[in-house]
Amino acid sequence: AQKVTQAQTEISVVEKEDVTLDCVYETRDTTYYLFWYKQPPSGELVFLIRRNSFDEQNEISGRYSWNFQKSTSSFNFTITASQVVDSAVYFCALSESTIRSDNDMRLTNDMRFGAGTRLTVKP
Amino acid sequence: DTGVSQNPRHKITKRGQNVTFRCDPISEHNRLYWYRQTLGQGPEFLTYFQNEAQLEKSRLLSDRFSAERPKGSFSTLEIQRTEQGDSAMYLCASSPPFPRGDTQYFGPGTRLTVL
């Protein structure tokens, strides 16, 4: 069964500090997808990134960067020079994929979320 | 592209009453999902539609819950004989058809409070 662990329940930093949110996952599949979502106080989940299991290249998007390491089953998220607007709950999620006999890859739709990390950035 | 919309945004009901929520996905997204999120937890998958067909249903979804997507566009989630334990945020998400990607885009949610 797939499982996502976000060990950090809450993190508090001062503006302009860098912060890393940890995500560790478990899956038996060799093909899967990992996601990060942001949930600001307004409540709506905002998609940040999707990464498939074959692509271990780290990604940088502005102040955001992601470090995917299959060897440790981790998909960590770093915010550089944090800002007050970054304050939110951040969720890591995993979705497994099933390859059918005709090699037509199908994505399982049962996305599993971690419990989330509440990030507070103080001015 | 106006995003996923959900109505109502808030619903307060008494135990034992029936409630119905609506989700309008992003246009041309043929896949639609329902999740439930309780305070301090991540969303939990409830059910999934591809077009009008309900293809997956979680064990979390008791017989009091029913979801429909009759024309493959909007979807409704009905809870019959509500219980206090049903109080949660109900989230809807949609994603485009293969192979355009499988990222799920979420609506603002419907917050249900059962008194």
Tab-separated table of N, CA and C in Angstrom, chain B residues 2-102:
chain	number	residue	atom	x	y	z
B	2	THR	N	-11.933	28.636	-15.912
B	2	THR	CA	-12.345	29.323	-14.688
B	2	THR	C	-12.022	28.521	-13.452
B	3	GLY	N	-11.464	27.360	-13.577
B	3	GLY	CA	-11.132	26.569	-12.411
B	3	GLY	C	-12.303	25.722	-11.975
B	4	VAL	N	-12.035	24.863	-11.008
B	4	VAL	CA	-13.066	23.997	-10.448
B	4	VAL	C	-13.907	24.806	-9.469
B	5	SER	N	-15.212	24.705	-9.596
B	5	SER	CA	-16.083	25.414	-8.655
B	5	SER	C	-16.934	24.421	-7.879
B	6	GLN	N	-17.244	24.793	-6.644
B	6	GLN	CA	-18.045	23.939	-5.784
B	6	GLN	C	-19.110	24.777	-5.086
B	7	ASN	N	-20.274	24.179	-4.965
B	7	ASN	CA	-21.373	24.849	-4.269
B	7	ASN	C	-22.149	23.855	-3.412
B	8	PRO	N	-22.624	24.281	-2.240
B	8	PRO	CA	-22.298	25.567	-1.621
B	8	PRO	C	-20.885	25.553	-1.033
B	9	ARG	N	-20.412	26.672	-0.581
B	9	ARG	CA	-19.101	26.719	0.067
B	9	ARG	C	-19.206	26.265	1.520
B	10	HIS	N	-20.352	26.521	2.121
B	10	HIS	CA	-20.563	26.099	3.504
B	10	HIS	C	-21.964	25.520	3.631
B	11	LYS	N	-22.069	24.489	4.467
B	11	LYS	CA	-23.371	23.884	4.713
B	11	LYS	C	-23.433	23.458	6.168
B	12	ILE	N	-24.462	23.953	6.845
B	12	ILE	CA	-24.696	23.536	8.226
B	12	ILE	C	-26.017	22.792	8.237
B	13	THR	N	-26.015	21.616	8.816
B	13	THR	CA	-27.223	20.809	8.817
B	13	THR	C	-27.361	20.090	10.152
B	14	LYS	N	-28.552	19.609	10.391
B	14	LYS	CA	-28.781	18.845	11.616
B	14	LYS	C	-28.585	17.372	11.317
B	15	ARG	N	-28.153	16.673	12.308
B	15	ARG	CA	-27.946	15.228	12.181
B	15	ARG	C	-29.216	14.564	11.670
B	16	GLY	N	-29.028	13.675	10.703
B	16	GLY	CA	-30.169	12.953	10.155
B	16	GLY	C	-30.695	13.532	8.848
B	17	GLN	N	-30.292	14.752	8.544
B	17	GLN	CA	-30.734	15.389	7.301
B	17	GLN	C	-29.870	14.927	6.132
B	18	ASN	N	-30.413	15.077	4.941
B	18	ASN	CA	-29.666	14.782	3.724
B	18	ASN	C	-29.071	16.077	3.172
B	19	VAL	N	-27.874	15.974	2.599
B	19	VAL	CA	-27.256	17.139	1.977
B	19	VAL	C	-26.702	16.726	0.613
B	20	THR	N	-26.631	17.703	-0.282
B	20	THR	CA	-26.088	17.464	-1.620
B	20	THR	C	-25.139	18.593	-1.982
B	21	PHE	N	-23.980	18.208	-2.486
B	21	PHE	CA	-22.983	19.181	-2.927
B	21	PHE	C	-22.796	19.048	-4.430
B	22	ARG	N	-22.413	20.163	-5.031
B	22	ARG	CA	-22.194	20.154	-6.471
B	22	ARG	C	-20.764	20.550	-6.796
B	23	CYS	N	-20.226	19.947	-7.839
B	23	CYS	CA	-18.883	20.277	-8.324
B	23	CYS	C	-18.944	20.479	-9.829
B	24	ASP	N	-18.419	21.600	-10.285
B	24	ASP	CA	-18.265	21.863	-11.720
B	24	ASP	C	-16.786	21.840	-12.053
B	25	PRO	N	-16.345	20.868	-12.825
B	25	PRO	CA	-14.914	20.754	-13.121
B	25	PRO	C	-14.481	21.780	-14.163
B	26	ILE	N	-13.182	21.817	-14.381
B	26	ILE	CA	-12.652	22.637	-15.471
B	26	ILE	C	-13.166	22.045	-16.789
B	27	SER	N	-13.600	22.913	-17.667
B	27	SER	CA	-14.176	22.430	-18.927
B	27	SER	C	-13.146	21.589	-19.674
B	28	GLU	N	-13.628	20.553	-20.285
B	28	GLU	CA	-12.827	19.590	-21.039
B	28	GLU	C	-12.041	18.621	-20.151
B	29	HIS	N	-12.131	18.780	-18.839
B	29	HIS	CA	-11.544	17.771	-17.956
B	29	HIS	C	-12.554	16.629	-17.829
B	30	ASN	N	-12.174	15.445	-18.276
B	30	ASN	CA	-13.131	14.349	-18.243
B	30	ASN	C	-13.040	13.542	-16.948
B	31	ARG	N	-12.047	13.832	-16.141
B	31	ARG	CA	-11.884	13.063	-14.902
B	31	ARG	C	-12.195	13.947	-13.699
B	32	LEU	N	-12.932	13.383	-12.776
B	32	LEU	CA	-13.407	14.144	-11.633
B	32	LEU	C	-13.276	13.300	-10.380
B	33	TYR	N	-12.858	13.934	-9.294
B	33	TYR	CA	-12.559	13.231	-8.050
B	33	TYR	C	-13.236	13.938	-6.880
B	34	TRP	N	-13.616	13.153	-5.900
B	34	TRP	CA	-14.085	13.700	-4.636
B	34	TRP	C	-13.150	13.239	-3.523
B	35	TYR	N	-12.837	14.177	-2.625
B	35	TYR	CA	-12.010	13.904	-1.465
B	35	TYR	C	-12.710	14.479	-0.235
B	36	ARG	N	-12.306	13.964	0.916
B	36	ARG	CA	-12.780	14.520	2.173
B	36	ARG	C	-11.554	14.889	3.009
B	37	GLN	N	-11.624	16.053	3.634
B	37	GLN	CA	-10.509	16.498	4.455
B	37	GLN	C	-11.021	16.944	5.819
B	38	THR	N	-10.505	16.316	6.865
B	38	THR	CA	-10.846	16.732	8.222
B	38	THR	C	-9.725	17.581	8.779
B	39	LEU	N	-10.039	18.296	9.829
B	39	LEU	CA	-9.110	19.276	10.373
B	39	LEU	C	-7.765	18.650	10.726
B	40	GLY	N	-6.708	19.236	10.214
B	40	GLY	CA	-5.363	18.779	10.543
B	40	GLY	C	-4.898	17.567	9.760
B	41	GLN	N	-5.688	17.144	8.807
B	41	GLN	CA	-5.328	15.967	8.016
B	41	GLN	C	-5.242	16.318	6.539
B	42	GLY	N	-4.557	15.450	5.798
B	42	GLY	CA	-4.552	15.604	4.361
B	42	GLY	C	-5.847	15.072	3.768
B	43	PRO	N	-6.132	15.419	2.550
B	43	PRO	CA	-7.357	14.922	1.899
B	43	PRO	C	-7.345	13.399	1.768
B	44	GLU	N	-8.536	12.810	1.869
B	44	GLU	CA	-8.696	11.375	1.686
B	44	GLU	C	-9.568	11.133	0.460
B	45	PHE	N	-9.106	10.259	-0.406
B	45	PHE	CA	-9.824	9.959	-1.637
B	45	PHE	C	-11.160	9.286	-1.326
B	46	LEU	N	-12.212	9.731	-2.021
B	46	LEU	CA	-13.531	9.123	-1.859
B	46	LEU	C	-13.969	8.373	-3.114
B	47	THR	N	-13.950	9.061	-4.265
B	47	THR	CA	-14.430	8.422	-5.473
B	47	THR	C	-13.916	9.152	-6.701
B	48	TYR	N	-14.042	8.488	-7.839
B	48	TYR	CA	-13.471	8.996	-9.085
B	48	TYR	C	-14.391	8.676	-10.255
B	49	PHE	N	-14.554	9.652	-11.137
B	49	PHE	CA	-15.322	9.486	-12.364
B	49	PHE	C	-14.440	9.743	-13.573
B	50	GLN	N	-14.644	8.925	-14.578
B	50	GLN	CA	-14.096	9.233	-15.889
B	50	GLN	C	-15.308	9.391	-16.804
B	51	ASN	N	-15.487	10.609	-17.276
B	51	ASN	CA	-16.735	10.978	-17.961
B	51	ASN	C	-17.881	10.699	-16.985
B	52	GLU	N	-18.907	9.945	-17.411
B	52	GLU	CA	-20.043	9.728	-16.515
B	52	GLU	C	-19.896	8.463	-15.675
B	53	ALA	N	-18.853	7.704	-15.928
B	53	ALA	CA	-18.692	6.425	-15.233
B	53	ALA	C	-17.929	6.584	-13.923
B	54	GLN	N	-18.512	6.037	-12.867
B	54	GLN	CA	-17.839	6.035	-11.570
B	54	GLN	C	-16.936	4.813	-11.526
B	55	LEU	N	-15.641	5.005	-11.646
B	55	LEU	CA	-14.717	3.898	-11.812
B	55	LEU	C	-14.096	3.408	-10.508
B	56	GLU	N	-13.997	4.283	-9.549
B	56	GLU	CA	-13.384	3.873	-8.292
B	56	GLU	C	-14.129	4.489	-7.119
B	57	LYS	N	-14.140	3.714	-6.040
B	57	LYS	CA	-14.843	4.161	-4.845
B	57	LYS	C	-14.078	3.662	-3.633
B	58	SER	N	-13.782	4.570	-2.721
B	58	SER	CA	-13.019	4.186	-1.547
B	58	SER	C	-13.888	3.439	-0.537
B	59	ARG	N	-13.218	2.646	0.271
B	59	ARG	CA	-13.932	1.974	1.365
B	59	ARG	C	-14.463	2.983	2.372
B	60	LEU	N	-13.897	4.192	2.339
B	60	LEU	CA	-14.368	5.239	3.256
B	60	LEU	C	-15.796	5.657	2.938
B	61	LEU	N	-16.208	5.412	1.714
B	61	LEU	CA	-17.510	5.877	1.265
B	61	LEU	C	-18.581	4.872	1.676
B	62	SER	N	-19.323	5.217	2.741
B	62	SER	CA	-20.351	4.289	3.211
B	62	SER	C	-21.563	4.343	2.284
B	63	ASP	N	-22.539	3.483	2.576
B	63	ASP	CA	-23.746	3.424	1.750
B	63	ASP	C	-24.566	4.704	1.836
B	64	ARG	N	-24.286	5.534	2.817
B	64	ARG	CA	-25.039	6.785	2.933
B	64	ARG	C	-24.548	7.831	1.931
B	65	PHE	N	-23.406	7.550	1.336
B	65	PHE	CA	-22.826	8.477	0.365
B	65	PHE	C	-23.114	7.986	-1.052
B	66	SER	N	-23.517	8.899	-1.905
B	66	SER	CA	-23.671	8.547	-3.307
B	66	SER	C	-23.223	9.713	-4.164
B	67	ALA	N	-22.517	9.398	-5.221
B	67	ALA	CA	-22.024	10.422	-6.136
B	67	ALA	C	-22.500	10.095	-7.535
B	68	GLU	N	-22.772	11.155	-8.287
B	68	GLU	CA	-23.221	10.990	-9.659
B	68	GLU	C	-22.548	12.007	-10.562
B	69	ARG	N	-22.478	11.633	-11.802
B	69	ARG	CA	-21.996	12.576	-12.814
B	69	ARG	C	-22.750	12.235	-14.103
B	70	PRO	N	-24.025	12.547	-14.139
B	70	PRO	CA	-24.925	12.013	-15.156
B	70	PRO	C	-24.560	12.344	-16.600
B	71	LYS	N	-24.029	13.501	-16.861
B	71	LYS	CA	-23.734	13.860	-18.242
B	71	LYS	C	-22.241	14.019	-18.476
B	72	GLY	N	-21.466	13.567	-17.534
B	72	GLY	CA	-20.023	13.665	-17.683
B	72	GLY	C	-19.481	15.058	-17.503
B	73	SER	N	-20.323	15.951	-16.967
B	73	SER	CA	-19.830	17.312	-16.729
B	73	SER	C	-19.773	17.558	-15.219
B	74	PHE	N	-20.811	18.194	-14.655
B	74	PHE	CA	-20.795	18.441	-13.217
B	74	PHE	C	-21.075	17.139	-12.459
B	75	SER	N	-20.754	17.157	-11.190
B	75	SER	CA	-20.995	15.989	-10.344
B	75	SER	C	-21.684	16.441	-9.065
B	76	THR	N	-22.440	15.521	-8.487
B	76	THR	CA	-23.048	15.776	-7.183
B	76	THR	C	-22.636	14.688	-6.206
B	77	LEU	N	-22.473	15.091	-4.973
B	77	LEU	CA	-22.187	14.161	-3.883
B	77	LEU	C	-23.289	14.336	-2.854
B	78	GLU	N	-24.027	13.265	-2.588
B	78	GLU	CA	-25.114	13.322	-1.621
B	78	GLU	C	-24.761	12.492	-0.401
B	79	ILE	N	-25.056	13.037	0.753
B	79	ILE	CA	-24.905	12.300	2.005
B	79	ILE	C	-26.285	12.186	2.632
B	80	GLN	N	-26.724	10.980	2.856
B	80	GLN	CA	-28.027	10.765	3.482
B	80	GLN	C	-27.849	10.512	4.972
B	81	ARG	N	-28.853	10.931	5.711
B	81	ARG	CA	-28.877	10.694	7.175
B	81	ARG	C	-27.546	11.104	7.807
B	82	THR	N	-27.186	12.353	7.627
B	82	THR	CA	-25.879	12.831	8.067
B	82	THR	C	-25.627	12.550	9.543
B	83	GLU	N	-24.364	12.317	9.834
B	83	GLU	CA	-23.901	12.078	11.196
B	83	GLU	C	-22.845	13.139	11.522
B	84	GLN	N	-22.594	13.335	12.803
B	84	GLN	CA	-21.623	14.350	13.200
B	84	GLN	C	-20.232	14.041	12.645
B	85	GLY	N	-19.939	12.775	12.489
B	85	GLY	CA	-18.650	12.377	11.938
B	85	GLY	C	-18.470	12.727	10.471
B	86	ASP	N	-19.560	13.137	9.825
B	86	ASP	CA	-19.467	13.548	8.419
B	86	ASP	C	-18.953	14.971	8.286
B	87	SER	N	-18.866	15.697	9.394
B	87	SER	CA	-18.384	17.075	9.353
B	87	SER	C	-16.959	17.096	8.827
B	88	ALA	N	-16.750	17.819	7.755
B	88	ALA	CA	-15.448	17.853	7.090
B	88	ALA	C	-15.524	18.840	5.937
B	89	MET	N	-14.373	19.012	5.288
B	89	MET	CA	-14.331	19.760	4.029
B	89	MET	C	-14.389	18.738	2.906
B	90	TYR	N	-15.303	18.917	1.975
B	90	TYR	CA	-15.432	18.010	0.838
B	90	TYR	C	-14.846	18.726	-0.384
B	91	LEU	N	-13.815	18.100	-0.922
B	91	LEU	CA	-13.069	18.704	-2.020
B	91	LEU	C	-13.337	17.959	-3.323
B	92	CYS	N	-13.430	18.719	-4.372
B	92	CYS	CA	-13.581	18.168	-5.707
B	92	CYS	C	-12.357	18.564	-6.522
B	93	ALA	N	-11.920	17.675	-7.387
B	93	ALA	CA	-10.787	17.974	-8.259
B	93	ALA	C	-11.086	17.427	-9.650
B	94	SER	N	-10.443	17.998	-10.644
B	94	SER	CA	-10.587	17.465	-11.995
B	94	SER	C	-9.226	17.418	-12.668
B	95	SER	N	-9.127	16.564	-13.668
B	95	SER	CA	-7.886	16.468	-14.435
B	95	SER	C	-8.234	16.197	-15.892
B	96	PRO	N	-7.326	16.578	-16.782
B	96	PRO	CA	-7.628	16.435	-18.213
B	96	PRO	C	-7.508	14.981	-18.657
B	97	PRO	N	-8.004	14.679	-19.857
B	97	PRO	CA	-7.899	13.303	-20.355
B	97	PRO	C	-6.456	12.958	-20.710
B	98	PHE	N	-6.150	11.683	-20.642
B	98	PHE	CA	-4.841	11.204	-21.102
B	98	PHE	C	-4.689	11.577	-22.568
B	99	PRO	N	-3.534	11.839	-23.086
B	99	PRO	CA	-2.267	11.892	-22.344
B	99	PRO	C	-1.866	13.306	-21.937
B	100	ARG	N	-2.863	14.149	-21.738
B	100	ARG	CA	-2.549	15.547	-21.444
B	100	ARG	C	-2.066	15.759	-20.019
B	101	GLY	N	-2.020	14.696	-19.263
B	101	GLY	CA	-1.483	14.867	-17.918
B	101	GLY	C	-2.487	14.447	-16.877
B	102	ASP	N	-2.012	14.244	-15.685
B	102	ASP	CA	-2.870	13.699	-14.644
B	102	ASP	C	-2.838	14.537	-13.381
